[in-house]
Amino acid sequence: MRAATLRYLAEDAGRGVRIGQTPHSVVFRQGKAALRCFQPATVTRAPVFISMPLINTWTVWDLQPHNSVVQAILTTGAPVYLLDWGSPGPEDTRLRIEDLVDSLLGRMLDRARRHAGVEELDALGYCVGGTFLALHLARNPAPVRRLCLVCTPIDFHASGRLKTWADPSTFPLDAIVDGLGNFPPEMMQQSFSWLRPLGTWKKYRSLDKRIDQPDFVELFSALEKWNSTPVEFPGEVYRAYVRGCYFENRLMQDDWDIAGRPTSLAGCTVPALTIAGDRDHICPPNAAHALAQVWGGPVEHKTLRGGHVALSLNPAFHETLREWLTA
């Protein structure tokens, strides 16, 4: 490893990097969750509601001013209402999946619509935030005219190695939740890193090769800053999510009973678009595009270059979102 790389790592040069810089306001709070509103210079389109993942901070979609999914959407003239789920603590262990899927998501969608003063909005979900958004739309009438799901698993039995690990015969789900409460973020990160054992080595090898490129180093620092702030997964929500999705693959069977109410994705007829990354080891394309097999409305799909996180930094992904919004 080169001296410049060692110096960068020793000095923790990325410590002062800023992420999530796009100006916005918080227009509503419920518990620890916040609805963040980003306004374009001129509003010319219906607003976009974004449901982010629960297990990371929302800033991955606003990583740098020139490398931001939020900014890409704003250039179309659409206001952005982003659901930041917040950071759960021990007091949130008993939260139920229906508290998030039905109550919280429904309230946030309604507040976004009312704040924007419109009857309908477009909805966008990323990773498990998209899974929960699809569940909500299947269970509750919502003012959504179209849906886009990004790297969102639907067929969890097509999740490759992650499905192999999350097997009920070997994964002690109840013991973990009963013993730990919320699922620890450190354990989540380690699980994902072991899906690609050489991933960390490749990351630092890439840094060493491009340490003389300021733009790359700046991006590397921003990603490290975001990756250093993982979020706990509420315990009972995690139990229901893993059992319903990874163990039983209920979204593909159309018979997931949540809080005494059956859930069928076929019950929602909103037009949908699924976007997947060709190198996504967490949600492979087959897991994402399976929405077309169970969704009640028309579904289009696109596969772009990138992994689960890297896809968000791909200009082609930003352009795809702009095309979807302006179609």
Short mmCIF file of C-alpha atoms in Angstrom, two decimals:
data_model
loop_
_atom_site.label_atom_id
_atom_site.label_comp_id
_atom_site.label_asym_id
_atom_site.label_seq_id
_atom_site.Cartn_x
_atom_site.Cartn_y
_atom_site.Cartn_z
CA MET A 1 0.00 0.00 0.00
CA ARG A 2 1.35 3.42 -0.98
CA ALA A 3 2.52 5.99 1.52
CA ALA A 4 -0.23 8.43 0.53
CA THR A 5 -2.88 5.79 1.23
CA LEU A 6 -1.38 4.93 4.60
CA ARG A 7 -1.25 8.62 5.48
CA TYR A 8 -4.89 9.08 4.45
CA LEU A 9 -5.97 6.17 6.63
CA ALA A 10 -3.80 7.18 9.57
CA GLU A 11 -5.04 10.77 9.53
CA ASP A 12 -8.67 9.73 9.11
CA ALA A 13 -8.89 12.30 6.34
CA GLY A 14 -12.56 11.60 5.74
CA ARG A 15 -13.55 12.56 9.26
CA GLY A 16 -14.61 16.10 8.36
CA VAL A 17 -16.51 15.23 5.18
CA ARG A 18 -20.13 16.40 5.01
CA ILE A 19 -23.01 14.38 3.57
CA GLY A 20 -26.71 15.15 3.28
CA GLN A 21 -26.09 18.79 2.33
CA THR A 22 -29.13 19.54 0.14
CA PRO A 23 -31.21 22.23 1.92
CA HIS A 24 -34.53 20.95 3.25
CA SER A 25 -36.98 21.23 6.11
CA VAL A 26 -38.63 18.69 8.39
CA VAL A 27 -42.38 19.10 7.89
CA PHE A 28 -43.64 16.34 10.16
CA ARG A 29 -42.42 14.00 12.89
CA GLN A 30 -43.89 10.86 14.35
CA GLY A 31 -41.85 9.36 17.13
CA LYS A 32 -38.28 9.22 15.86
CA ALA A 33 -39.29 9.28 12.20
CA ALA A 34 -39.13 12.52 10.20
CA LEU A 35 -40.60 13.63 6.89
CA ARG A 36 -37.94 15.70 5.12
CA CYS A 37 -39.06 18.07 2.36
CA PHE A 38 -36.72 19.15 -0.47
CA GLN A 39 -38.03 21.85 -2.81
CA PRO A 40 -36.87 22.45 -6.41
CA ALA A 41 -36.25 25.97 -7.67
CA THR A 42 -39.58 25.81 -9.53
CA VAL A 43 -42.28 23.22 -8.93
CA THR A 44 -43.50 21.80 -12.25
CA ARG A 45 -44.34 18.20 -11.37
CA ALA A 46 -46.15 16.11 -8.79
CA PRO A 47 -44.16 15.48 -5.61
CA VAL A 48 -42.17 12.30 -5.04
CA PHE A 49 -42.44 10.38 -1.76
CA ILE A 50 -39.36 8.31 -0.89
CA SER A 51 -39.30 5.42 1.57
CA MET A 52 -35.68 4.78 2.56
CA PRO A 53 -34.27 1.61 4.19
CA LEU A 54 -34.57 1.21 7.95
CA ILE A 55 -31.03 -0.05 8.48
CA ASN A 56 -29.01 2.95 7.27
CA THR A 57 -29.31 6.70 7.34
CA TRP A 58 -31.11 8.43 4.46
CA THR A 59 -27.99 10.38 3.43
CA VAL A 60 -26.82 7.70 0.99
CA TRP A 61 -29.27 9.29 -1.47
CA ASP A 62 -27.81 12.73 -0.82
CA LEU A 63 -24.16 11.80 -0.53
CA GLN A 64 -22.55 14.79 -2.30
CA PRO A 65 -24.02 17.91 -3.93
CA HIS A 66 -22.94 16.62 -7.36
CA ASN A 67 -23.73 12.97 -6.58
CA SER A 68 -27.22 12.91 -5.13
CA VAL A 69 -30.38 11.01 -6.01
CA VAL A 70 -32.40 13.75 -4.32
CA GLN A 71 -30.76 16.41 -6.48
CA ALA A 72 -31.42 14.36 -9.63
CA ILE A 73 -35.12 14.28 -8.81
CA LEU A 74 -35.25 17.98 -7.97
CA THR A 75 -33.94 18.84 -11.45
CA THR A 76 -37.23 17.54 -12.89
CA GLY A 77 -39.19 20.14 -10.93
CA ALA A 78 -40.64 17.59 -8.50
CA PRO A 79 -40.60 18.28 -4.74
CA VAL A 80 -39.17 15.42 -2.68
CA TYR A 81 -40.69 14.13 0.57
CA LEU A 82 -38.27 11.66 2.12
CA LEU A 83 -39.15 9.34 4.99
CA ASP A 84 -36.28 9.20 7.48
CA TRP A 85 -37.17 6.33 9.83
CA GLY A 86 -34.84 7.65 12.54
CA SER A 87 -32.59 5.69 14.91
CA PRO A 88 -34.43 3.18 17.12
CA GLY A 89 -33.33 2.52 20.69
CA PRO A 90 -34.09 -0.16 23.29
CA GLU A 91 -37.49 1.42 23.90
CA ASP A 92 -38.49 0.52 20.31
CA THR A 93 -37.89 -3.22 20.58
CA ARG A 94 -41.62 -3.97 20.83
CA LEU A 95 -42.63 -2.00 17.73
CA ARG A 96 -44.66 -4.20 15.40
CA ILE A 97 -44.31 -4.44 11.65
CA GLU A 98 -47.86 -3.15 11.21
CA ASP A 99 -46.92 -0.04 13.21
CA LEU A 100 -44.52 0.86 10.41
CA VAL A 101 -46.20 -0.63 7.33
CA ASP A 102 -49.73 0.55 8.09
CA SER A 103 -49.64 3.42 10.58
CA LEU A 104 -46.37 5.28 10.07
CA LEU A 105 -46.13 4.94 6.29
CA GLY A 106 -49.78 5.90 5.89
CA ARG A 107 -49.40 8.99 8.04
CA MET A 108 -46.24 10.10 6.23
CA LEU A 109 -47.81 9.67 2.78
CA ASP A 110 -50.85 11.65 3.84
CA ARG A 111 -48.76 14.44 5.37
CA ALA A 112 -46.63 14.70 2.22
CA ARG A 113 -49.73 14.96 0.05
CA ARG A 114 -51.36 17.57 2.30
CA HIS A 115 -48.18 19.64 2.64
CA ALA A 116 -47.76 19.69 -1.16
CA GLY A 117 -51.44 20.49 -1.67
CA VAL A 118 -52.01 17.72 -4.22
CA GLU A 119 -54.38 14.79 -4.59
CA GLU A 120 -51.74 12.27 -5.74
CA LEU A 121 -47.99 11.80 -5.67
CA ASP A 122 -45.38 9.43 -7.07
CA ALA A 123 -43.77 6.94 -4.70
CA LEU A 124 -40.22 5.61 -4.66
CA GLY A 125 -38.84 2.88 -2.39
CA TYR A 126 -35.28 1.73 -1.81
CA CYS A 127 -34.27 -1.69 -0.43
CA VAL A 128 -36.41 -2.75 2.56
CA GLY A 129 -38.00 0.70 2.48
CA GLY A 130 -39.42 -0.35 -0.87
CA THR A 131 -40.58 -3.71 0.48
CA PHE A 132 -42.49 -1.95 3.25
CA LEU A 133 -43.89 0.58 0.77
CA ALA A 134 -45.19 -2.23 -1.47
CA LEU A 135 -46.77 -3.88 1.57
CA HIS A 136 -48.44 -0.62 2.54
CA LEU A 137 -49.90 -0.03 -0.91
CA ALA A 138 -51.20 -3.60 -1.01
CA ARG A 139 -52.89 -3.20 2.38
CA ASN A 140 -54.07 0.40 2.36
CA PRO A 141 -55.58 2.76 -0.22
CA ALA A 142 -53.06 5.53 -0.82
CA PRO A 143 -52.85 8.68 -2.99
CA VAL A 144 -50.10 7.14 -5.15
CA ARG A 145 -50.36 7.28 -8.96
CA ARG A 146 -47.23 5.23 -9.77
CA LEU A 147 -44.49 3.36 -7.96
CA CYS A 148 -40.75 2.79 -8.49
CA LEU A 149 -38.88 0.21 -6.42
CA VAL A 150 -35.07 0.32 -6.39
CA CYS A 151 -33.02 -2.70 -5.28
CA THR A 152 -36.15 -3.87 -3.46
CA PRO A 153 -36.42 -7.59 -2.70
CA ILE A 154 -39.78 -9.21 -3.44
CA ASP A 155 -38.81 -12.84 -4.08
CA PHE A 156 -36.58 -13.37 -1.05
CA HIS A 157 -35.83 -16.95 -2.03
CA ALA A 158 -33.99 -15.51 -5.04
CA SER A 159 -31.60 -13.59 -2.79
CA GLY A 160 -28.68 -15.93 -3.31
CA ARG A 161 -26.26 -16.40 -0.44
CA LEU A 162 -28.29 -14.18 1.87
CA LYS A 163 -31.24 -16.57 1.56
CA THR A 164 -28.93 -19.52 2.27
CA TRP A 165 -27.79 -17.88 5.48
CA ALA A 166 -31.29 -16.83 6.54
CA ASP A 167 -32.53 -20.40 6.69
CA PRO A 168 -34.88 -21.30 9.57
CA SER A 169 -32.98 -24.53 10.24
CA THR A 170 -29.71 -22.70 10.94
CA PHE A 171 -30.57 -19.05 11.69
CA PRO A 172 -31.67 -18.67 15.35
CA LEU A 173 -34.06 -15.77 14.75
CA ASP A 174 -36.07 -16.05 17.98
CA ALA A 175 -32.96 -16.49 20.13
CA ILE A 176 -31.40 -13.38 18.58
CA VAL A 177 -34.43 -11.15 19.08
CA ASP A 178 -35.26 -12.54 22.53
CA GLY A 179 -31.66 -12.17 23.67
CA LEU A 180 -30.62 -8.90 22.00
CA GLY A 181 -33.84 -6.97 21.43
CA ASN A 182 -33.11 -4.78 18.43
CA PHE A 183 -30.88 -6.37 15.80
CA PRO A 184 -27.45 -4.70 16.27
CA PRO A 185 -26.13 -2.66 13.32
CA GLU A 186 -22.64 -4.06 13.79
CA MET A 187 -23.97 -7.58 13.29
CA MET A 188 -25.88 -6.45 10.21
CA GLN A 189 -22.77 -4.86 8.70
CA GLN A 190 -20.65 -7.91 9.40
CA SER A 191 -23.25 -10.17 7.81
CA PHE A 192 -23.28 -8.10 4.63
CA SER A 193 -19.48 -7.95 4.48
CA TRP A 194 -19.24 -11.75 4.71
CA LEU A 195 -21.53 -12.06 1.71
CA ARG A 196 -18.53 -10.83 -0.28
CA PRO A 197 -15.44 -11.86 1.71
CA LEU A 198 -13.04 -9.98 -0.58
CA GLY A 199 -15.15 -6.83 -0.62
CA THR A 200 -13.16 -4.96 2.04
CA TRP A 201 -9.85 -5.90 0.44
CA LYS A 202 -11.08 -4.72 -2.97
CA LYS A 203 -12.32 -1.46 -1.45
CA TYR A 204 -8.93 -0.54 -0.03
CA ARG A 205 -7.12 -1.82 -3.10
CA SER A 206 -9.22 0.57 -5.19
CA LEU A 207 -8.41 3.41 -2.80
CA ASP A 208 -4.70 2.66 -3.06
CA LYS A 209 -4.80 2.67 -6.87
CA ARG A 210 -6.71 6.00 -7.02
CA ILE A 211 -5.38 7.82 -3.98
CA ASP A 212 -4.05 10.58 -6.29
CA GLN A 213 -7.53 11.33 -7.67
CA PRO A 214 -9.18 13.92 -5.36
CA ASP A 215 -12.71 13.27 -6.67
CA PHE A 216 -12.45 9.55 -5.93
CA VAL A 217 -10.98 10.14 -2.48
CA GLU A 218 -13.78 12.58 -1.70
CA LEU A 219 -16.40 10.03 -2.76
CA PHE A 220 -14.63 7.28 -0.78
CA SER A 221 -14.68 9.51 2.31
CA ALA A 222 -18.37 10.30 1.89
CA LEU A 223 -19.25 6.62 1.60
CA GLU A 224 -17.16 5.78 4.65
CA LYS A 225 -18.91 8.55 6.59
CA TRP A 226 -22.32 7.16 5.63
CA ASN A 227 -21.30 3.57 6.29
CA SER A 228 -20.06 4.45 9.78
CA THR A 229 -23.57 5.36 10.96
CA PRO A 230 -25.67 2.17 10.66
CA VAL A 231 -29.03 1.93 12.41
CA GLU A 232 -30.57 -0.74 14.65
CA PHE A 233 -33.46 -2.82 13.29
CA PRO A 234 -36.40 -2.83 15.78
CA GLY A 235 -36.51 -6.32 17.29
CA GLU A 236 -40.10 -7.42 16.72
CA VAL A 237 -40.18 -5.81 13.28
CA TYR A 238 -37.01 -7.72 12.41
CA ARG A 239 -38.55 -10.98 13.66
CA ALA A 240 -41.67 -10.52 11.50
CA TYR A 241 -39.64 -9.35 8.49
CA VAL A 242 -37.17 -12.25 8.48
CA ARG A 243 -39.83 -14.86 9.17
CA GLY A 244 -42.34 -13.53 6.64
CA CYS A 245 -39.83 -12.71 3.90
CA TYR A 246 -36.72 -14.89 4.14
CA PHE A 247 -38.16 -17.93 5.93
CA GLU A 248 -41.60 -18.16 4.29
CA ASN A 249 -41.31 -15.89 1.19
CA ARG A 250 -44.85 -14.70 1.80
CA LEU A 251 -44.79 -11.87 -0.75
CA MET A 252 -44.56 -14.44 -3.54
CA GLN A 253 -47.27 -16.63 -2.01
CA ASP A 254 -49.74 -13.76 -1.63
CA ASP A 255 -50.95 -14.92 1.79
CA TRP A 256 -48.96 -13.00 4.40
CA ASP A 257 -51.15 -12.45 7.45
CA ILE A 258 -50.11 -9.27 9.26
CA ALA A 259 -52.09 -8.24 12.34
CA GLY A 260 -54.95 -10.51 11.32
CA ARG A 261 -55.23 -9.04 7.83
CA PRO A 262 -54.13 -11.00 4.73
CA THR A 263 -51.74 -9.21 2.40
CA SER A 264 -51.81 -9.68 -1.36
CA LEU A 265 -49.64 -7.58 -3.66
CA ALA A 266 -52.14 -8.37 -6.40
CA GLY A 267 -54.52 -6.02 -4.61
CA CYS A 268 -52.62 -2.93 -5.80
CA THR A 269 -53.02 -1.89 -9.43
CA VAL A 270 -50.67 1.13 -9.41
CA PRO A 271 -48.25 1.00 -12.39
CA ALA A 272 -44.79 0.06 -11.15
CA LEU A 273 -41.16 0.10 -12.26
CA THR A 274 -38.48 -2.10 -10.68
CA ILE A 275 -34.81 -1.10 -10.95
CA ALA A 276 -32.06 -3.56 -10.04
CA GLY A 277 -28.26 -3.59 -10.04
CA ASP A 278 -26.53 -6.27 -12.08
CA ARG A 279 -23.97 -6.82 -9.29
CA ASP A 280 -26.30 -6.51 -6.32
CA HIS A 281 -25.42 -9.31 -3.88
CA ILE A 282 -28.17 -8.32 -1.41
CA CYS A 283 -31.08 -8.00 -3.84
CA PRO A 284 -30.17 -9.68 -7.16
CA PRO A 285 -32.22 -8.71 -10.23
CA ASN A 286 -34.39 -11.84 -10.02
CA ALA A 287 -35.39 -10.95 -6.47
CA ALA A 288 -36.36 -7.40 -7.47
CA HIS A 289 -38.04 -8.03 -10.81
CA ALA A 290 -40.23 -10.78 -9.33
CA LEU A 291 -42.72 -8.01 -8.52
CA ALA A 292 -44.16 -8.55 -12.01
CA GLN A 293 -45.31 -12.04 -10.98
CA VAL A 294 -47.45 -10.89 -8.04
CA TRP A 295 -48.30 -7.19 -8.55
CA GLY A 296 -51.84 -6.27 -9.54
CA GLY A 297 -50.85 -3.53 -11.99
CA PRO A 298 -48.49 -3.28 -14.97
CA VAL A 299 -44.80 -3.66 -14.11
CA GLU A 300 -41.76 -2.61 -16.12
CA HIS A 301 -38.20 -3.45 -15.12
CA LYS A 302 -34.69 -2.20 -15.76
CA THR A 303 -31.31 -3.63 -14.78
CA LEU A 304 -28.45 -1.15 -14.52
CA ARG A 305 -24.76 -1.47 -13.77
CA GLY A 306 -23.94 -1.41 -10.08
CA GLY A 307 -24.26 -3.06 -6.71
CA HIS A 308 -26.72 -2.49 -3.90
CA VAL A 309 -25.17 0.85 -2.90
CA ALA A 310 -23.09 1.67 -5.97
CA LEU A 311 -26.22 1.77 -8.16
CA SER A 312 -27.28 4.95 -6.36
CA LEU A 313 -24.08 6.64 -7.57
CA ASN A 314 -24.52 5.62 -11.19
CA PRO A 315 -25.47 8.58 -13.47
CA ALA A 316 -27.49 6.13 -15.57
CA PHE A 317 -29.67 5.47 -12.53
CA HIS A 318 -30.24 9.20 -12.00
CA GLU A 319 -31.19 9.54 -15.67
CA THR A 320 -33.56 6.57 -15.44
CA LEU A 321 -35.36 8.22 -12.54
CA ARG A 322 -35.63 11.49 -14.45
CA GLU A 323 -37.07 9.67 -17.47
CA TRP A 324 -39.58 7.87 -15.25
CA LEU A 325 -40.68 11.12 -13.63
CA THR A 326 -40.98 13.08 -16.85
CA ALA A 327 -42.63 10.33 -18.95
#
